[in-house]
Structures are given as structure tokens and as C-alpha cells.
Tab-separated table of C-alpha atoms and ligand atoms in Angstrom:
chain	number	residue	atom	x	y	z
Z	700	MET	CA	0.000	0.000	0.000
Z	701	ASN	CA	1.381	3.465	-0.750
Z	702	GLN	CA	1.877	5.729	2.242
Z	703	ARG	CA	-0.987	8.120	1.643
Z	704	ALA	CA	-3.365	5.181	1.281
Z	705	LEU	CA	-1.991	3.630	4.476
Z	706	ILE	CA	-2.376	6.887	6.406
Z	707	GLN	CA	-5.948	7.213	5.164
Z	708	ALA	CA	-6.749	3.584	6.013
Z	709	LEU	CA	-5.297	3.649	9.528
Z	710	PRO	CA	-7.860	4.072	12.283
Z	711	LYS	CA	-6.612	6.906	14.483
Z	712	ALA	CA	-7.402	8.611	17.780
Z	713	GLU	CA	-6.960	12.355	18.145
Z	714	LEU	CA	-5.880	13.392	21.647
Z	715	HIS	CA	-4.862	17.016	21.154
Z	716	VAL	CA	-7.381	19.213	19.377
Z	717	HIS	CA	-8.893	22.451	20.668
Z	718	ILE	CA	-12.460	22.588	19.432
Z	719	GLU	CA	-12.235	26.391	19.179
Z	720	GLY	CA	-9.212	25.813	16.917
Z	721	THR	CA	-11.301	23.867	14.389
Z	722	PHE	CA	-13.338	26.996	13.597
Z	723	GLU	CA	-13.167	27.340	9.809
Z	724	PRO	CA	-13.518	30.897	8.440
Z	725	GLU	CA	-16.635	29.991	6.434
Z	726	LEU	CA	-18.467	28.806	9.566
Z	727	MET	CA	-17.127	31.753	11.573
Z	728	PHE	CA	-18.637	34.142	9.039
Z	729	ALA	CA	-21.971	32.305	9.012
Z	730	ILE	CA	-22.275	32.264	12.806
Z	731	ALA	CA	-21.118	35.895	13.128
Z	732	GLN	CA	-23.822	36.886	10.683
Z	733	ARG	CA	-26.645	34.981	12.320
Z	734	ASN	CA	-25.607	36.298	15.772
Z	735	GLN	CA	-25.119	39.798	14.329
Z	736	ILE	CA	-21.613	40.116	15.705
Z	737	GLU	CA	-18.993	42.266	13.988
Z	738	ILE	CA	-15.731	40.556	13.117
Z	739	PRO	CA	-12.705	42.533	11.972
Z	740	TYR	CA	-12.568	40.857	8.535
Z	741	LYS	CA	-14.458	41.665	5.336
Z	742	SER	CA	-13.907	38.357	3.593
Z	743	ILE	CA	-12.788	34.778	4.125
Z	744	GLU	CA	-9.606	35.715	2.249
Z	745	GLU	CA	-8.913	38.457	4.797
Z	746	VAL	CA	-9.333	35.988	7.648
Z	747	LYS	CA	-6.811	33.643	6.102
Z	748	GLN	CA	-4.374	36.488	5.486
Z	749	ALA	CA	-4.448	37.279	9.206
Z	750	TYR	CA	-3.069	33.797	9.950
Z	751	ASN	CA	0.634	34.625	9.607
Z	752	PHE	CA	1.695	33.826	13.140
Z	753	HIS	CA	5.214	34.175	14.437
Z	754	ASN	CA	4.691	32.563	17.843
Z	755	LEU	CA	2.074	31.136	20.207
Z	756	GLN	CA	0.828	34.526	21.469
Z	757	SER	CA	0.219	35.997	18.007
Z	758	PHE	CA	-1.880	32.922	17.249
Z	759	LEU	CA	-3.808	33.038	20.534
Z	760	ASP	CA	-4.839	36.669	19.965
Z	761	ILE	CA	-6.615	35.696	16.742
Z	762	TYR	CA	-7.939	32.410	18.117
Z	763	TYR	CA	-9.673	34.112	21.071
Z	764	ALA	CA	-11.100	36.813	18.778
Z	765	GLY	CA	-12.647	34.148	16.532
Z	766	ALA	CA	-14.274	32.363	19.478
Z	767	ASN	CA	-16.164	35.569	20.365
Z	768	VAL	CA	-18.917	34.844	17.853
Z	769	LEU	CA	-19.951	31.632	19.679
Z	770	ILE	CA	-22.973	32.368	21.847
Z	771	HIS	CA	-25.780	29.843	21.539
Z	772	GLU	CA	-25.831	26.095	22.159
Z	773	GLN	CA	-26.360	25.565	18.430
Z	774	ASP	CA	-23.125	27.470	17.686
Z	775	PHE	CA	-21.103	25.027	19.804
Z	776	TYR	CA	-22.948	22.130	18.203
Z	777	ASP	CA	-22.188	23.381	14.686
Z	778	LEU	CA	-18.531	23.921	15.559
Z	779	ALA	CA	-18.069	20.389	16.904
Z	780	TRP	CA	-20.174	18.807	14.174
Z	781	ALA	CA	-17.987	20.361	11.476
Z	782	TYR	CA	-14.946	18.837	13.231
Z	783	PHE	CA	-16.558	15.385	13.413
Z	784	LYS	CA	-17.165	15.498	9.654
Z	785	LYS	CA	-13.407	16.014	9.202
Z	786	CYS	CA	-12.747	13.107	11.578
Z	787	ALA	CA	-14.967	10.860	9.491
Z	788	GLU	CA	-13.068	11.865	6.311
Z	789	ASP	CA	-9.688	11.194	7.965
Z	790	HIS	CA	-10.698	7.929	9.636
Z	791	VAL	CA	-10.297	9.392	13.123
Z	792	VAL	CA	-12.489	6.995	15.084
Z	793	HIS	CA	-11.963	8.397	18.580
Z	794	THR	CA	-11.285	11.931	19.767
Z	795	GLU	CA	-10.565	13.557	23.120
Z	796	MET	CA	-11.236	17.215	22.468
Z	797	PHE	CA	-10.272	20.238	24.501
Z	798	PHE	CA	-12.566	23.132	25.132
Z	799	ASP	CA	-11.750	26.394	26.910
Z	800	PRO	CA	-14.724	27.215	29.175
Z	801	GLN	CA	-13.265	30.533	30.367
Z	802	THR	CA	-13.103	31.895	26.814
Z	803	HIS	CA	-16.896	31.680	26.842
Z	804	THR	CA	-17.963	32.132	30.479
Z	805	ASP	CA	-15.890	35.353	30.666
Z	806	ARG	CA	-18.152	36.722	27.886
Z	807	GLY	CA	-21.298	35.751	29.789
Z	808	VAL	CA	-21.980	32.473	27.956
Z	809	PRO	CA	-23.010	29.914	30.614
Z	810	PHE	CA	-20.878	26.785	31.080
Z	811	GLY	CA	-23.954	24.616	30.442
Z	812	ILE	CA	-24.580	26.149	26.999
Z	813	VAL	CA	-21.053	25.282	25.905
Z	814	ILE	CA	-21.049	21.732	27.161
Z	815	ASN	CA	-24.572	20.905	26.045
Z	816	GLY	CA	-23.815	21.966	22.470
Z	817	LEU	CA	-20.573	19.985	22.373
Z	818	GLN	CA	-22.128	16.926	24.010
Z	819	ARG	CA	-25.018	16.818	21.546
Z	820	ALA	CA	-22.533	16.815	18.659
Z	821	CYS	CA	-20.569	14.014	20.379
Z	822	ASN	CA	-23.744	11.953	20.694
Z	823	ASP	CA	-24.651	12.501	17.043
Z	824	ALA	CA	-21.096	11.627	15.928
Z	825	GLN	CA	-21.344	8.328	17.765
Z	826	ALA	CA	-24.742	7.596	16.219
Z	827	GLN	CA	-24.003	8.708	12.640
Z	828	PHE	CA	-20.282	8.015	12.188
Z	829	GLY	CA	-19.483	5.553	14.990
Z	830	ILE	CA	-16.898	8.048	16.315
Z	831	SER	CA	-16.413	7.919	20.085
Z	832	SER	CA	-15.276	10.948	22.045
Z	833	HIS	CA	-14.385	12.437	25.396
Z	834	LEU	CA	-14.312	16.080	26.459
Z	835	ILE	CA	-11.362	17.675	28.275
Z	836	MET	CA	-11.800	21.133	29.765
Z	837	CYS	CA	-8.724	23.332	29.850
Z	838	PHE	CA	-7.863	26.096	32.285
Z	839	LEU	CA	-6.399	29.197	30.647
Z	840	ARG	CA	-2.975	29.502	32.264
Z	841	HIS	CA	-2.677	33.258	31.627
Z	842	LEU	CA	-5.624	33.720	34.022
Z	843	SER	CA	-5.418	33.368	37.800
Z	844	GLU	CA	-5.452	30.292	39.998
Z	845	GLU	CA	-8.633	31.657	41.551
Z	846	ALA	CA	-10.355	31.824	38.147
Z	847	ALA	CA	-9.349	28.195	37.521
Z	848	PHE	CA	-10.864	27.173	40.868
Z	849	GLU	CA	-14.126	28.919	39.893
Z	850	THR	CA	-14.146	27.097	36.564
Z	851	LEU	CA	-13.591	23.758	38.278
Z	852	GLU	CA	-16.560	24.541	40.527
Z	853	GLN	CA	-18.764	25.311	37.509
Z	854	ALA	CA	-17.754	22.007	35.921
Z	855	LEU	CA	-18.765	19.816	38.854
Z	856	PRO	CA	-22.435	19.424	37.811
Z	857	TYR	CA	-21.175	18.148	34.437
Z	858	LYS	CA	-18.484	15.888	35.860
Z	859	ASP	CA	-19.801	12.785	34.127
Z	860	GLN	CA	-19.390	14.452	30.731
Z	861	ILE	CA	-15.810	15.645	31.251
Z	862	ILE	CA	-13.078	13.020	31.431
Z	863	ALA	CA	-10.115	15.246	32.257
Z	864	VAL	CA	-8.880	18.750	32.933
Z	865	GLY	CA	-6.049	20.325	30.949
Z	866	LEU	CA	-3.952	23.486	30.846
Z	867	ASP	CA	-3.463	25.676	27.776
Z	868	SER	CA	-2.870	29.236	26.495
Z	869	SER	CA	0.300	31.358	26.920
Z	870	GLU	CA	2.918	29.007	28.335
Z	871	VAL	CA	6.025	31.043	29.144
Z	872	GLY	CA	5.662	32.824	32.495
Z	873	HIS	CA	2.752	30.596	33.541
Z	874	PRO	CA	4.382	27.369	34.754
Z	875	PRO	CA	2.376	24.326	35.813
Z	876	SER	CA	3.267	25.077	39.462
Z	877	LYS	CA	0.808	28.000	39.322
Z	878	PHE	CA	-2.012	25.433	39.121
Z	879	GLU	CA	-0.737	22.721	41.476
Z	880	ARG	CA	-3.587	23.163	43.971
Z	881	VAL	CA	-6.351	23.319	41.347
Z	882	PHE	CA	-5.099	20.149	39.728
Z	883	ALA	CA	-4.956	18.396	43.110
Z	884	LYS	CA	-8.580	19.313	43.656
Z	885	ALA	CA	-9.532	18.179	40.152
Z	886	ARG	CA	-7.844	14.813	40.712
Z	887	GLU	CA	-9.655	14.422	44.046
Z	888	ALA	CA	-12.922	15.098	42.223
Z	889	GLY	CA	-12.131	12.196	39.886
Z	890	PHE	CA	-10.869	13.965	36.761
Z	891	LEU	CA	-7.899	12.636	34.821
Z	892	VAL	CA	-5.311	15.337	34.111
Z	893	VAL	CA	-3.246	16.526	31.160
Z	894	ALA	CA	-1.283	19.733	30.564
Z	895	HIS	CA	0.429	21.618	27.752
Z	896	ALA	CA	4.129	21.766	28.602
Z	897	GLY	CA	7.374	22.033	26.638
Z	898	GLU	CA	5.837	23.666	23.556
Z	899	GLU	CA	7.407	27.137	23.932
Z	900	GLY	CA	8.229	26.609	27.598
Z	901	PRO	CA	11.352	24.776	28.826
Z	902	ALA	CA	11.816	21.132	29.814
Z	903	GLU	CA	11.500	22.315	33.422
Z	904	TYR	CA	7.767	22.867	32.807
Z	905	VAL	CA	7.443	19.217	31.747
Z	906	TRP	CA	9.040	18.137	35.040
Z	907	GLU	CA	6.531	20.324	36.895
Z	908	ALA	CA	3.599	18.876	34.952
Z	909	LEU	CA	4.753	15.362	35.909
Z	910	ASP	CA	5.731	15.977	39.530
Z	911	LEU	CA	3.316	18.695	40.628
Z	912	LEU	CA	0.244	18.207	38.438
Z	913	LYS	CA	0.708	14.413	38.172
Z	914	VAL	CA	-0.467	14.356	34.585
Z	915	ASN	CA	-1.592	11.291	32.630
Z	916	ARG	CA	-0.247	12.808	29.384
Z	917	ILE	CA	1.895	15.760	28.302
Z	918	ASP	CA	0.524	17.919	25.488
Z	919	HIS	CA	3.293	18.893	23.035
Z	920	GLY	CA	6.368	18.176	25.208
Z	921	VAL	CA	8.729	18.407	22.240
Z	922	ARG	CA	11.251	20.486	24.193
Z	923	SER	CA	11.741	17.519	26.564
Z	924	GLU	CA	14.526	16.454	24.215
Z	925	GLU	CA	16.716	19.218	25.681
Z	926	ASP	CA	16.956	17.285	28.965
Z	927	PRO	CA	18.363	13.721	28.748
Z	928	VAL	CA	17.296	12.832	32.294
Z	929	LEU	CA	13.734	13.883	31.507
Z	930	MET	CA	13.852	11.798	28.323
Z	931	GLN	CA	14.781	8.720	30.359
Z	932	ARG	CA	11.885	9.403	32.704
Z	933	LEU	CA	9.348	9.775	29.850
Z	934	ILE	CA	10.553	6.537	28.252
Z	935	ALA	CA	10.576	4.579	31.525
Z	936	GLU	CA	7.061	5.736	32.442
Z	937	LYS	CA	5.698	5.370	28.909
Z	938	MET	CA	4.419	8.910	29.315
Z	939	PRO	CA	2.527	10.003	26.180
Z	940	LEU	CA	3.442	13.214	24.383
Z	941	THR	CA	0.640	14.488	22.144
Z	942	VAL	CA	2.753	16.046	19.386
Z	943	CYS	CA	1.299	18.489	16.821
Z	944	PRO	CA	3.653	18.777	13.825
Z	945	LEU	CA	1.878	21.390	11.661
Z	946	SER	CA	1.207	23.505	14.754
Z	947	ASN	CA	4.900	23.420	15.678
Z	948	LEU	CA	5.789	24.523	12.159
Z	949	LYS	CA	3.211	27.321	11.986
Z	950	LEU	CA	4.086	28.693	15.449
Z	951	LYS	CA	7.801	28.411	14.704
Z	952	VAL	CA	8.609	25.882	17.409
Z	953	VAL	CA	10.545	24.315	14.500
Z	954	ASP	CA	11.917	26.136	11.441
Z	955	ASP	CA	11.071	23.428	8.945
Z	956	MET	CA	9.446	20.017	9.089
Z	957	GLN	CA	12.720	18.221	8.329
Z	958	GLN	CA	13.943	19.460	11.693
Z	959	HIS	CA	10.956	18.175	13.643
Z	960	ASN	CA	12.002	15.769	16.410
Z	961	ILE	CA	8.961	13.452	16.367
Z	962	HIS	CA	10.894	10.773	14.470
Z	963	ARG	CA	13.863	10.920	16.850
Z	964	LEU	CA	11.526	10.780	19.851
Z	965	LEU	CA	9.761	7.745	18.393
Z	966	GLN	CA	13.051	5.983	17.645
Z	967	GLN	CA	14.246	6.589	21.198
Z	968	GLY	CA	11.123	4.953	22.577
Z	969	VAL	CA	9.102	7.983	23.673
Z	970	HIS	CA	5.346	7.371	23.442
Z	971	VAL	CA	4.536	10.063	20.856
Z	972	THR	CA	1.208	10.559	19.060
Z	973	VAL	CA	0.221	12.738	16.075
Z	974	ASN	CA	-2.408	15.460	16.468
Z	975	SER	CA	-3.754	18.570	14.760
Z	976	ASP	CA	-4.019	21.064	17.704
Z	977	ASP	CA	-5.873	23.926	15.930
Z	978	PRO	CA	-6.368	22.542	12.429
Z	979	SER	CA	-8.301	25.454	10.959
Z	980	TYR	CA	-5.452	27.809	11.838
Z	981	PHE	CA	-2.448	25.576	11.212
Z	982	GLY	CA	-3.163	24.231	7.746
Z	983	GLY	CA	-4.514	20.761	8.251
Z	984	TYR	CA	-6.366	18.038	10.105
Z	985	MET	CA	-5.090	14.644	11.273
Z	986	ASN	CA	-4.098	13.114	7.950
Z	987	ASP	CA	-2.394	16.316	6.783
Z	988	ASN	CA	-0.188	16.079	9.886
Z	989	PHE	CA	0.640	12.456	9.061
Z	990	TYR	CA	1.379	13.275	5.392
Z	991	ALA	CA	3.658	16.148	6.406
Z	992	ILE	CA	5.838	14.097	8.765
Z	993	ALA	CA	5.823	10.932	6.637
Z	994	GLU	CA	7.272	12.908	3.758
Z	995	ALA	CA	9.650	15.268	5.575
Z	996	LEU	CA	11.035	12.637	7.952
Z	997	ASP	CA	10.861	9.603	5.678
Z	998	LEU	CA	8.821	7.468	8.084
Z	999	SER	CA	8.358	3.764	7.355
Z	1000	ASN	CA	4.967	2.087	7.131
Z	1001	ASP	CA	5.693	0.302	10.418
Z	1002	GLU	CA	6.419	3.625	12.089
Z	1003	LEU	CA	3.142	5.083	10.800
Z	1004	LYS	CA	1.309	2.080	12.222
Z	1005	GLN	CA	3.115	2.501	15.528
Z	1006	LEU	CA	2.006	6.142	15.721
Z	1007	ALA	CA	-1.606	5.091	15.157
Z	1008	ILE	CA	-1.337	2.346	17.807
Z	1009	ASN	CA	0.218	4.872	20.202
Z	1010	SER	CA	-2.799	7.151	19.758
Z	1011	PHE	CA	-5.137	4.491	21.132
Z	1012	GLU	CA	-2.691	3.310	23.803
Z	1013	ALA	CA	-2.378	6.881	25.115
Z	1014	SER	CA	-6.130	7.530	25.044
Z	1015	PHE	CA	-8.639	7.201	27.866
Z	1016	ILE	CA	-10.601	4.305	26.303
Z	1017	SER	CA	-10.784	0.846	27.928
Z	1018	GLU	CA	-7.948	-1.702	27.727
Z	1019	GLN	CA	-10.235	-3.947	25.716
Z	1020	GLN	CA	-10.875	-1.224	23.124
Z	1021	LYS	CA	-7.145	-0.445	22.948
Z	1022	GLN	CA	-6.438	-4.073	22.216
Z	1023	ALA	CA	-9.117	-4.254	19.517
Z	1024	TRP	CA	-7.813	-1.154	17.648
Z	1025	SER	CA	-4.251	-2.370	17.909
Z	1026	GLU	CA	-5.201	-5.693	16.320
Z	1027	ARG	CA	-7.027	-3.884	13.527
Z	1028	ILE	CA	-3.926	-1.819	12.800
Z	1029	HIS	CA	-1.561	-4.799	12.853
Z	1030	ALA	CA	-3.825	-6.534	10.332
Z	1031	LEU	CA	-3.476	-3.700	7.777
I	1321	HPA	N1	-0.838	25.931	22.956
I	1321	HPA	C1	-1.348	26.562	24.008
I	1321	HPA	N2	-2.613	26.949	24.071
I	1321	HPA	C2	-3.399	26.701	23.040
I	1321	HPA	C3	-2.927	26.043	21.921
I	1321	HPA	C4	-1.571	25.634	21.885
I	1321	HPA	O1	-1.049	25.037	20.917
I	1321	HPA	N3	-3.977	25.967	21.064
I	1321	HPA	C5	-5.040	26.518	21.664
I	1321	HPA	N4	-4.700	26.978	22.866
I	1322	ZN	ZN1	-2.794	22.636	22.086
């Protein structure tokens, strides 16, 4: 089988996607219009021209502005449904998607509106496409610890619909240690935990995510390679890193795809997975990320299969389901 066909045929799990980052300009325009909200762009072309990021912060400024048009439950449904259609096209059969409640509650949109819209799309995706999903709510790390505690409180009535808490937004200057107490409380309440660390921030932030937040996975984590002792720890603990190649390229974490370290990490035995992060902003969904690394880094078919197996192994599905997907992949 040629590589593109293999990538398409592989069942895959997506573990690092921000639902607000799947907001395609066409849908953004449609929702802005029906909600009668002004956006600072006159055309879809203008929106796309604004996407010339030079780092994480310049991206986040535009990403938060786009999310401002989301108000009603139906808006959140439409957003997630559009993403599930992409999953179906790319043979993503399971997804664990992030949402940023504070981006919405800070504008007066109730927590329940956000989660009800997303959950309804998840239910329909299961029914229509057979795609399973979990929701992960992220705390915005540029906001205060107190604000994160309030958000955790608002989430408690919806605990059964949220599998984990995460940590995203501007990394440098907002280390995991800032949220040690909130994460302890979240774990006590029964949430699994993940955190963005080692994207723009140093390897030290990955240590903090492991030791202080006690995460089940690291999101990004590519800068872990700068610390050999940390690398040994990640390998020994089989700690997943949810790597996002096109995101790293677009936000200039790497200068070109040939320099991306995902292949080296995989060869050294780190449990890496492939993900799209904010696909509408970074130039591609799951399979585009696979195509980009397969070509630039000359991955073998066995390595592509391993990356797909890793995605299920690192997910929060049952051991039995992990086994079943792994067998399916080996049989390809
Ligand atoms: N990093 C941090 N915060 C984010 C990202 C990211 O890649 N995408 C959306 N919020
Ligand atoms: Zn991310």
C-alpha cells in the first residue's frame, strides 16, 4: 500500500485538538452573521491572510477573537459537528477534544450552553459516524489560579461528561506550578489530568507537569529532548506526548518540518502521538499532519502504524478497546 493510502486507512485517535481551533472561516462568518456580531474581517480571504503567526501569542490573539462569535448552544454544536465530519473523512475513530470554558464564560456564555452543544454533537457523531469521544476542559494559564478554581466549581455538575482537565494558552511565564492546587482538587474530584508543557516553555515545565500536576499525558512536550534525564523518565514511564507537527511549524517551534524531532523521539522509545491542535489555523487536520511528517522525515509504514497504535494506547478508552484497535492496525 502506498503511504498516503496507508495513512488514510489507519484508524486513528486524536488526543490534542482544541475545538475552538477547528473553527473554519466559512463557519465563523456564518455564525457571526446569524448572531449579528462584527468581526474585523471583510472576507474569508482576509481571515486567512491574518493567519501569519510568528509565535504562540500571536496565534492566541486571533484564536480568542474568533471564538467571540460563539454564543448559543447551536453554535457550539455546529462547531463540533464540522470537526466530526473532518474526523470521518480522515478515519479518526476516537477523539478527546479540549474546550476552553473561560473563553466563553468570561463573555457571559453559561458553562452549560457550551457543554450541552458539544455533548449533543458528540452523541450525534457516535450515532451517525461511529466516532467515540471524550471532552477535556482546559484552564487558561494566563488567568489566575482563583479563576481556575471557579471554573472547576462550575464544571462539577457536568463531571460525568468531562473526562479530564487540561492546561493551555500562553505558556512562558505561567508554569504548571501555578495550578498545582487546582489540579490536586480536580484529581480528588475524579478527573484525569493533562497539561500543555514544553511547547514554547522549557523542559522544566514538563518536570513540573509530571511531579506537581501528576499528569496522565503531556501535550506537546517536544522540548523535553533538551533534557536527557527527563527523556529517560518519559521513556521509563511510557508517558505520552501528544505532538502536533503542523502547529509546531506554523508557530515556529521548528523552522522546517525536516527538523521536527517526532521521528527521533519515536526511535528513542518515547510514546509520541500525532495530532492537529488547531487545524483550521495551522493548515490541516489529522491526515495532513501524518502526510507532512511521513514525507519530511521519511517514516516507514511500520512507524506510521506505531504512531496510530500509540494514539489508542495513550487515550482514555478501555484496555479492551485499545487491544481491539491495535489488532485492527496490525492486520493492515
Ligand atoms: N498551545 C497553548 N494553548 C493553546 C494552543 C496551543 O497550541 N492551542 C489553543 N490553545
Ligand atoms: Zn494545544
